[in-house]
Short mmCIF file of C-alpha atoms and ligand atoms in Angstrom, two decimals:
data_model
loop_
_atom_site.label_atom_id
_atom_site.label_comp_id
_atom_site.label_asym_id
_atom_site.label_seq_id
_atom_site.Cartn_x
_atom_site.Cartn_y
_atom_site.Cartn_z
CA UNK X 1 -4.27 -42.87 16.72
CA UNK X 2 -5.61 -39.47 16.57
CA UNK X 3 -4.19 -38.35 19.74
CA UNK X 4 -1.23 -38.77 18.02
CA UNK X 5 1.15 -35.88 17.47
CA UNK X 6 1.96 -37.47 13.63
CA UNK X 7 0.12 -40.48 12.65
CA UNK X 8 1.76 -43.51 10.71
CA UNK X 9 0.02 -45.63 8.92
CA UNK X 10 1.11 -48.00 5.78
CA UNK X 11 -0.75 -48.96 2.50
CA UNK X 12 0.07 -50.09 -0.90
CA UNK X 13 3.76 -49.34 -0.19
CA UNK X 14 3.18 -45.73 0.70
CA UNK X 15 4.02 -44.50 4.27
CA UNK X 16 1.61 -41.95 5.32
CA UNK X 17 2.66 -39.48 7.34
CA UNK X 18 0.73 -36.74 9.16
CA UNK X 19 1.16 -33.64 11.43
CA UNK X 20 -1.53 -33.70 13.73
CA UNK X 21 -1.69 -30.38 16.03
CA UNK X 22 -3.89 -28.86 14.08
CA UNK X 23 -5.18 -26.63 17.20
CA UNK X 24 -1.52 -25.20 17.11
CA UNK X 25 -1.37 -24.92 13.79
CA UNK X 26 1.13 -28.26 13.63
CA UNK X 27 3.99 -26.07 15.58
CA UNK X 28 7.10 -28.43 16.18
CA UNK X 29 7.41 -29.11 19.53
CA UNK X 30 10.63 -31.14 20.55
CA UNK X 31 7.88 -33.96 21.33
CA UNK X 32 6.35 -33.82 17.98
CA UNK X 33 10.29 -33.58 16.21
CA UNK X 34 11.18 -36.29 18.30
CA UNK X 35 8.49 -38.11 17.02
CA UNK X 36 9.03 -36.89 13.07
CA UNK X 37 12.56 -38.35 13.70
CA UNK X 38 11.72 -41.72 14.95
CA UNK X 39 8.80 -41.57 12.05
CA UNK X 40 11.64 -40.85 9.22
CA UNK X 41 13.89 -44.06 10.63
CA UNK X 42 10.72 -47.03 10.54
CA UNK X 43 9.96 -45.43 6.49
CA UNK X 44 13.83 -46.16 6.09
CA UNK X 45 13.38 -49.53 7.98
CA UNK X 46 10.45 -50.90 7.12
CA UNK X 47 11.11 -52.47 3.30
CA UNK X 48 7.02 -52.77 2.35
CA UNK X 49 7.46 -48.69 2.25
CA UNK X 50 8.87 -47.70 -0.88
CA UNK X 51 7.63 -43.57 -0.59
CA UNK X 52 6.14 -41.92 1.99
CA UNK X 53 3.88 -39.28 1.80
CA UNK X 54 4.02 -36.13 4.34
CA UNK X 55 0.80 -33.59 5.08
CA UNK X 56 -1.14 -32.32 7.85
CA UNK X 57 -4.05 -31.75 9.57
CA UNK X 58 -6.31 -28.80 9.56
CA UNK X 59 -5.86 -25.52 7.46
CA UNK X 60 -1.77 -25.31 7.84
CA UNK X 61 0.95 -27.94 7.59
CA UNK X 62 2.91 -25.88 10.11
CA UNK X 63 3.37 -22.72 12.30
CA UNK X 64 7.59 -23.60 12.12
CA UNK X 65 8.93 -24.43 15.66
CA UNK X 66 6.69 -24.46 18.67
CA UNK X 67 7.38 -20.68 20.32
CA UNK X 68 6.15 -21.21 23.77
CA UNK X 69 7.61 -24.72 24.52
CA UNK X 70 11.18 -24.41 22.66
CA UNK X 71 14.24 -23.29 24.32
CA UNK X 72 15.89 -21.61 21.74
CA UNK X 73 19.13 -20.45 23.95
CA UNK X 74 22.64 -21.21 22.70
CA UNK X 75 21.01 -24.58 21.20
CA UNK X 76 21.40 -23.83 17.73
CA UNK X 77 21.76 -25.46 14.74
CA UNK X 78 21.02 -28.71 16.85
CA UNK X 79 17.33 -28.03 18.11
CA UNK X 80 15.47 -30.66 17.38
CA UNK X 81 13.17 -29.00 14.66
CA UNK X 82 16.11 -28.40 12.57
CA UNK X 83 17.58 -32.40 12.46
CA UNK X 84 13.91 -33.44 11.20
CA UNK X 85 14.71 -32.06 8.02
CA UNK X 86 18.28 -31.90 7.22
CA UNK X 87 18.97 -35.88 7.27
CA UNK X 88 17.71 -36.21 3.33
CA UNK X 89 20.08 -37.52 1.27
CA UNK X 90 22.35 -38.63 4.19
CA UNK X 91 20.43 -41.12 6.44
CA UNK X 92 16.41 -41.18 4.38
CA UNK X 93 17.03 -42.23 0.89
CA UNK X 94 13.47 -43.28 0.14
CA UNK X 95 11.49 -40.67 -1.65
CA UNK X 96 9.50 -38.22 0.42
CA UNK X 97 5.91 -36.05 -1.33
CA UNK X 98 4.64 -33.39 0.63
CA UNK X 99 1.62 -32.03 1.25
CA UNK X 100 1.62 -28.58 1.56
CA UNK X 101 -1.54 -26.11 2.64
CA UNK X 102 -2.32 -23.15 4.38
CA UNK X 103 0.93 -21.57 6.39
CA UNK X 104 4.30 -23.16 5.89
CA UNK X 105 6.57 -21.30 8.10
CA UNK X 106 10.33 -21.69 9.49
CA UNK X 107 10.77 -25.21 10.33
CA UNK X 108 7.93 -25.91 8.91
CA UNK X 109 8.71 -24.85 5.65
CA UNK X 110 12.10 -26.01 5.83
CA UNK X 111 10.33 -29.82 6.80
CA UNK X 112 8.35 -29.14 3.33
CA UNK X 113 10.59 -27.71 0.73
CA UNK X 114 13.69 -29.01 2.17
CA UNK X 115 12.57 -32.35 4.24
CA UNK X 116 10.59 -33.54 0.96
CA UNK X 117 11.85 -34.27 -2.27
CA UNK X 118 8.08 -33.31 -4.16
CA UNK X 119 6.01 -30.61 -2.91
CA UNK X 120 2.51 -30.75 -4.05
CA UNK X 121 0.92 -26.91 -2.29
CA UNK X 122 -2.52 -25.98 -2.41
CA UNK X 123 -2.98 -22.25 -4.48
CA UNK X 124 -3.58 -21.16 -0.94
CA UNK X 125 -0.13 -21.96 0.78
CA UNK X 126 1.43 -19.42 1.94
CA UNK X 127 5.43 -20.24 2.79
CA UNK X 128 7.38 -18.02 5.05
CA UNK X 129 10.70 -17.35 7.62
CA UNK X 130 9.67 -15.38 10.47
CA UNK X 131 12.45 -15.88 12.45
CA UNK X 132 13.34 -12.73 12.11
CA UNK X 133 9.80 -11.36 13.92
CA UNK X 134 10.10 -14.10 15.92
CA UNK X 135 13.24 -13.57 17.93
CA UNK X 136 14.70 -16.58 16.95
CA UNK X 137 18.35 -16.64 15.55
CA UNK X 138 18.67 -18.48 12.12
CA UNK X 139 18.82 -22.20 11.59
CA UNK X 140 21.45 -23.96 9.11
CA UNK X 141 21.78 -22.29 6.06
CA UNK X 142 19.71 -24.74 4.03
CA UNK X 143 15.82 -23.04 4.12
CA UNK X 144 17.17 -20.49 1.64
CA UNK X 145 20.11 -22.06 -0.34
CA UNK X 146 17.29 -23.15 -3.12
CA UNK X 147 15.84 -19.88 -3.84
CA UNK X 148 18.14 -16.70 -5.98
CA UNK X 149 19.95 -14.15 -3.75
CA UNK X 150 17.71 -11.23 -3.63
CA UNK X 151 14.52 -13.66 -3.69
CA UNK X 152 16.47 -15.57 -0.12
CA UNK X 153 17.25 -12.11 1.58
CA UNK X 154 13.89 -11.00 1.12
CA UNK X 155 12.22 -14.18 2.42
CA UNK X 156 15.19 -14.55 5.21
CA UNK X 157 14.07 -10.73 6.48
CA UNK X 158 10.61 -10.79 6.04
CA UNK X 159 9.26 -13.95 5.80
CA UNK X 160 6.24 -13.32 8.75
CA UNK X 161 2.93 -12.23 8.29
CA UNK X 162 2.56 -8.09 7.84
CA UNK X 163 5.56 -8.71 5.75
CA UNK X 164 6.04 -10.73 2.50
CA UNK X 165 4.50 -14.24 3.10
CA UNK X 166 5.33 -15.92 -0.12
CA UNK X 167 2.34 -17.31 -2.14
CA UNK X 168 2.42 -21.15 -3.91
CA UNK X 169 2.36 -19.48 -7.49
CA UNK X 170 5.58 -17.76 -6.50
CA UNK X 171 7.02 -20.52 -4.61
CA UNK X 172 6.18 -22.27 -7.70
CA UNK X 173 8.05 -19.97 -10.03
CA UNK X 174 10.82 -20.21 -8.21
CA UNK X 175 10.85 -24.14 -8.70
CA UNK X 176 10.12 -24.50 -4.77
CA UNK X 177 7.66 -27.01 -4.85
CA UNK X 178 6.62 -29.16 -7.56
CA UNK X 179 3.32 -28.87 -8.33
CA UNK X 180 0.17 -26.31 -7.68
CA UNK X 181 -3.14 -27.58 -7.27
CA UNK X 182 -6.91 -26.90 -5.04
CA UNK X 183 -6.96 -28.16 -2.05
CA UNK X 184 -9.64 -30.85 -2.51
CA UNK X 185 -7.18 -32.41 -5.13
CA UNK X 186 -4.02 -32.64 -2.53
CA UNK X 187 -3.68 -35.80 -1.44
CA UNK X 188 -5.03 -37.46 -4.91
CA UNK X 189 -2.19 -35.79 -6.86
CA UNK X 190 0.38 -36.54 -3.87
CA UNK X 191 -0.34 -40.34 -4.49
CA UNK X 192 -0.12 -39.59 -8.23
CA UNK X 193 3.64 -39.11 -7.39
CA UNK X 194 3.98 -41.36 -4.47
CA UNK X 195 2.42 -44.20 -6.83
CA UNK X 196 5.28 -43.11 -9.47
CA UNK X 197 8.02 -43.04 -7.39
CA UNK X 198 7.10 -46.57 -6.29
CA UNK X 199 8.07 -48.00 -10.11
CA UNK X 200 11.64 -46.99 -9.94
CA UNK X 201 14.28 -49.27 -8.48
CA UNK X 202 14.93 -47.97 -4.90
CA UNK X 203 18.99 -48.13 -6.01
CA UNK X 204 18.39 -45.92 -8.51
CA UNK X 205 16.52 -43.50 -6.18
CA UNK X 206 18.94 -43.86 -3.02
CA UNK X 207 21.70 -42.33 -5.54
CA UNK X 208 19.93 -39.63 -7.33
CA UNK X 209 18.67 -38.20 -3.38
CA UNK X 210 21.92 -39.19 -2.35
CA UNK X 211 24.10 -37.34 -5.46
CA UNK X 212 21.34 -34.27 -5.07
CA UNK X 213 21.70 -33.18 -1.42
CA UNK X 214 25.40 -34.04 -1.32
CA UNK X 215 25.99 -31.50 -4.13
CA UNK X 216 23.97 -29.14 -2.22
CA UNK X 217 25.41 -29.59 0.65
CA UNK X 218 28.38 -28.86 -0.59
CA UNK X 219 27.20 -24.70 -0.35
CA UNK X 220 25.67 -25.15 2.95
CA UNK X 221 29.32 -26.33 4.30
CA UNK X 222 30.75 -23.36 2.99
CA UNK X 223 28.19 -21.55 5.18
CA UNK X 224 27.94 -23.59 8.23
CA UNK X 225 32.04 -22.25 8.48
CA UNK X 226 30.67 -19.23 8.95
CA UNK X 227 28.13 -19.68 11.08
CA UNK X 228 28.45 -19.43 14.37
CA UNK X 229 29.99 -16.21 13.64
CA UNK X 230 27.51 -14.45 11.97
CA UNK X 231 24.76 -16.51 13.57
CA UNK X 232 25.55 -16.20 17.60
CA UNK X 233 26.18 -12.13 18.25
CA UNK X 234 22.46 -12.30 17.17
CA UNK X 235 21.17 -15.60 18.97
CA UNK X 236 22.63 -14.25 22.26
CA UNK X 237 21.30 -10.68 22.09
CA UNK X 238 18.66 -9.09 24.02
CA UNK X 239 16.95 -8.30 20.97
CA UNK X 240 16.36 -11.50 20.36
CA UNK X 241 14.81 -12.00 23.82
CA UNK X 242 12.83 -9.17 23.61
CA UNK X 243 11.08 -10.28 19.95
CA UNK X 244 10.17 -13.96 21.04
CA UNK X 245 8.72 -12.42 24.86
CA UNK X 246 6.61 -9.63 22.22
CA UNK X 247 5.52 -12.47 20.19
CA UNK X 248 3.86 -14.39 23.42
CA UNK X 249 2.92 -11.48 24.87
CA UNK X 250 0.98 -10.42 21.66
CA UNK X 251 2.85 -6.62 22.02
CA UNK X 252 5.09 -4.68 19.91
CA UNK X 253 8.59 -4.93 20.54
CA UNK X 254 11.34 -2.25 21.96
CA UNK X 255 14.82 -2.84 20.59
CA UNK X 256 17.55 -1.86 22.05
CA UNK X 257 20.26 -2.97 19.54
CA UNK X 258 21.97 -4.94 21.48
N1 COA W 1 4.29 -22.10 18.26
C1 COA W 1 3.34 -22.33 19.17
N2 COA W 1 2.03 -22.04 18.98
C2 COA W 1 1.70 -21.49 17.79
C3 COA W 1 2.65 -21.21 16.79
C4 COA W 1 4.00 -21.55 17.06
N3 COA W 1 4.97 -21.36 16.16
N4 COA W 1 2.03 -20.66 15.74
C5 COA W 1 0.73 -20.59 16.07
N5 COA W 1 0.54 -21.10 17.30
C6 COA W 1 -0.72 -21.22 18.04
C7 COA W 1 -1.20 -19.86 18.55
O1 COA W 1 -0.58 -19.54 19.78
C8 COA W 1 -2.67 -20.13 18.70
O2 COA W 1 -2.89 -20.91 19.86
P1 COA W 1 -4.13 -20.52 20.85
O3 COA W 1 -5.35 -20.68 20.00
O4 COA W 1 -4.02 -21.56 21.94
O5 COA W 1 -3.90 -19.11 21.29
C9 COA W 1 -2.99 -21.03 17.52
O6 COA W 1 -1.75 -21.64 17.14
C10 COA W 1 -3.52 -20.28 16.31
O7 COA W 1 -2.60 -19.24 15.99
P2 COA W 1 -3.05 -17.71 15.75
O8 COA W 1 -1.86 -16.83 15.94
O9 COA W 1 -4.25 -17.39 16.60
O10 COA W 1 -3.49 -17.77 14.22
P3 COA W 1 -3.42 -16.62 13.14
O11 COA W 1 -4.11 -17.16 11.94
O12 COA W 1 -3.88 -15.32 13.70
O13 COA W 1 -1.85 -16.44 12.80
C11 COA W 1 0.35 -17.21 12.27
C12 COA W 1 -1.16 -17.52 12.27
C13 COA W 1 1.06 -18.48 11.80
C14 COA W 1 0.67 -16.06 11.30
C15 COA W 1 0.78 -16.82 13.71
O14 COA W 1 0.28 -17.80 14.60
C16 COA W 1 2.25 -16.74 13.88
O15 COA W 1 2.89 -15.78 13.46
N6 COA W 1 2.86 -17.77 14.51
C17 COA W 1 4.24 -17.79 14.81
C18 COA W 1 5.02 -18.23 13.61
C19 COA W 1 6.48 -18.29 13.98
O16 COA W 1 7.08 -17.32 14.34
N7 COA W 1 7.03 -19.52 13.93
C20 COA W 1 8.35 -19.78 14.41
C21 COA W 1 9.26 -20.03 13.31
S1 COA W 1 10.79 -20.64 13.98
#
């Protein structure tokens, strides 16, 4: 089980998930989102699982999508690291608590704030978006639709380490995850929630998720219209290239604007 690139394992009516590439600080690879996916489907299936619970292993919860093995060219918005979290409220209607320490960043803080309904962080989480550093041209709109304007620019543009990494009490503040707490304490105030989440009738939850993300969605449709054409002149550019091949290379980049 602990080879493993998320382990499953069901008690008491909780699923328990976990992201378990702690070496590579839980990056998604499409192997790992693959799994995630199938993961998400048995907590839907499976009726002794009335919550599931989501961390991971080792200091971070996750590095966002996995730079070195992802083909990010022309594949957007349907790489795999993006479906893990965007089927709330559509196709997973059982509650989700996550487990947030460490670095949360691109995907992977779209998987916590957005894949999970509760976010319990650790005072030491540190969210982020560094796409933008990264080379990597934006997902669907949804990572930022929960946070104010100014507050979703700022995190959209420099979201990477050296820029503004966004601490838990802010994320907090902002009402982006649920709860603040030490690490130690994590996973006992996770099943705090998971445990009251089980005592609600599961109709009752499958149409508060399901009213929630559908009115939400409702924005992000308005700006998946405009996607692709604000989106690709940047996904296809050399720029974009060149900041991903800096990133593995561990150099600064040269941009040519184009
Ligand atoms: N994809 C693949 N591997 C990743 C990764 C990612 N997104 N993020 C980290 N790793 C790997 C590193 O390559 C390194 O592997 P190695 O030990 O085999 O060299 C290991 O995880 C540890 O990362 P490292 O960079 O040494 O740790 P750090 O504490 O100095 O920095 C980060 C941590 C998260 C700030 C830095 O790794 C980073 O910026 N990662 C990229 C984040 C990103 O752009 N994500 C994509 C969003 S779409």
């Amino acid at each position: 089980m602990s080879e493993e690139l998320v382990t499953y394992e069901v008690r008491d009516g909780v699923a328990y998930l976990m992201l378990n590439r702690p070496d590579k600080l839980n990056a998604m690879s499409d192997a790992l989102s693959d799994r995630m996916m199938a993961l998400w489907a048995e907590v839907e299936r499976d009726p002794q699982v009335k919550v599931a619970i989501l961390s991971a292993a080792g200091k971070h919860f996750c590095a966002g999508a996995d730079l070195e093995a992802t083909d990010f060219s022309g594949a957007l918005p349907g790489i795999r690291q993006h479906q893990v979290y965007t089927s709330n409220g559509i196709s997973r209607f059982k509650p989700v608590v996550g487990v947030v320490q460490g670095y949360a960043l691109g995907a992977g803080y779209a998987l916590a704030v957005c894949g999970c309904d509760v976010v319990i962080a650790s005072g030491d989480a540190l969210f982020g978006f560094p796409e933008a550093r990264a080379g990597v041209a934006l997902g669907p709109p949804q990572p930022s639709s929960y946070m104010p304007f100014k507050v979703s620019l700022e995190f959209m543009l420099l979201g990477w380490k050296g820029g503004q990494l966004m601490p838990a009490d802010r994320a907090y503040s902002l009402g982006l995850v649920n709860k603040v707490v030490p690490r130690e304490a994590l996973m006992d105030e996770a099943k705090v929630w998971a445990h009251q989440l089980t005592l609600i009738p599961p109709l009752f939850v499958r149409s508060v998720k399901a009213g929630h993300y559908r009115a939400a969605a409702g924005h992000t449709a308005q700006s998946e219209r405009d996607y692709l054409e604000y989106v690709l002149p940047q996904a296809v550019s050399d720029d974009a290239k060149e900041s991903l091949a800096a990133l593995r290379e561990r150099r600064d980049p040269v941009f040519k604007g184009s």
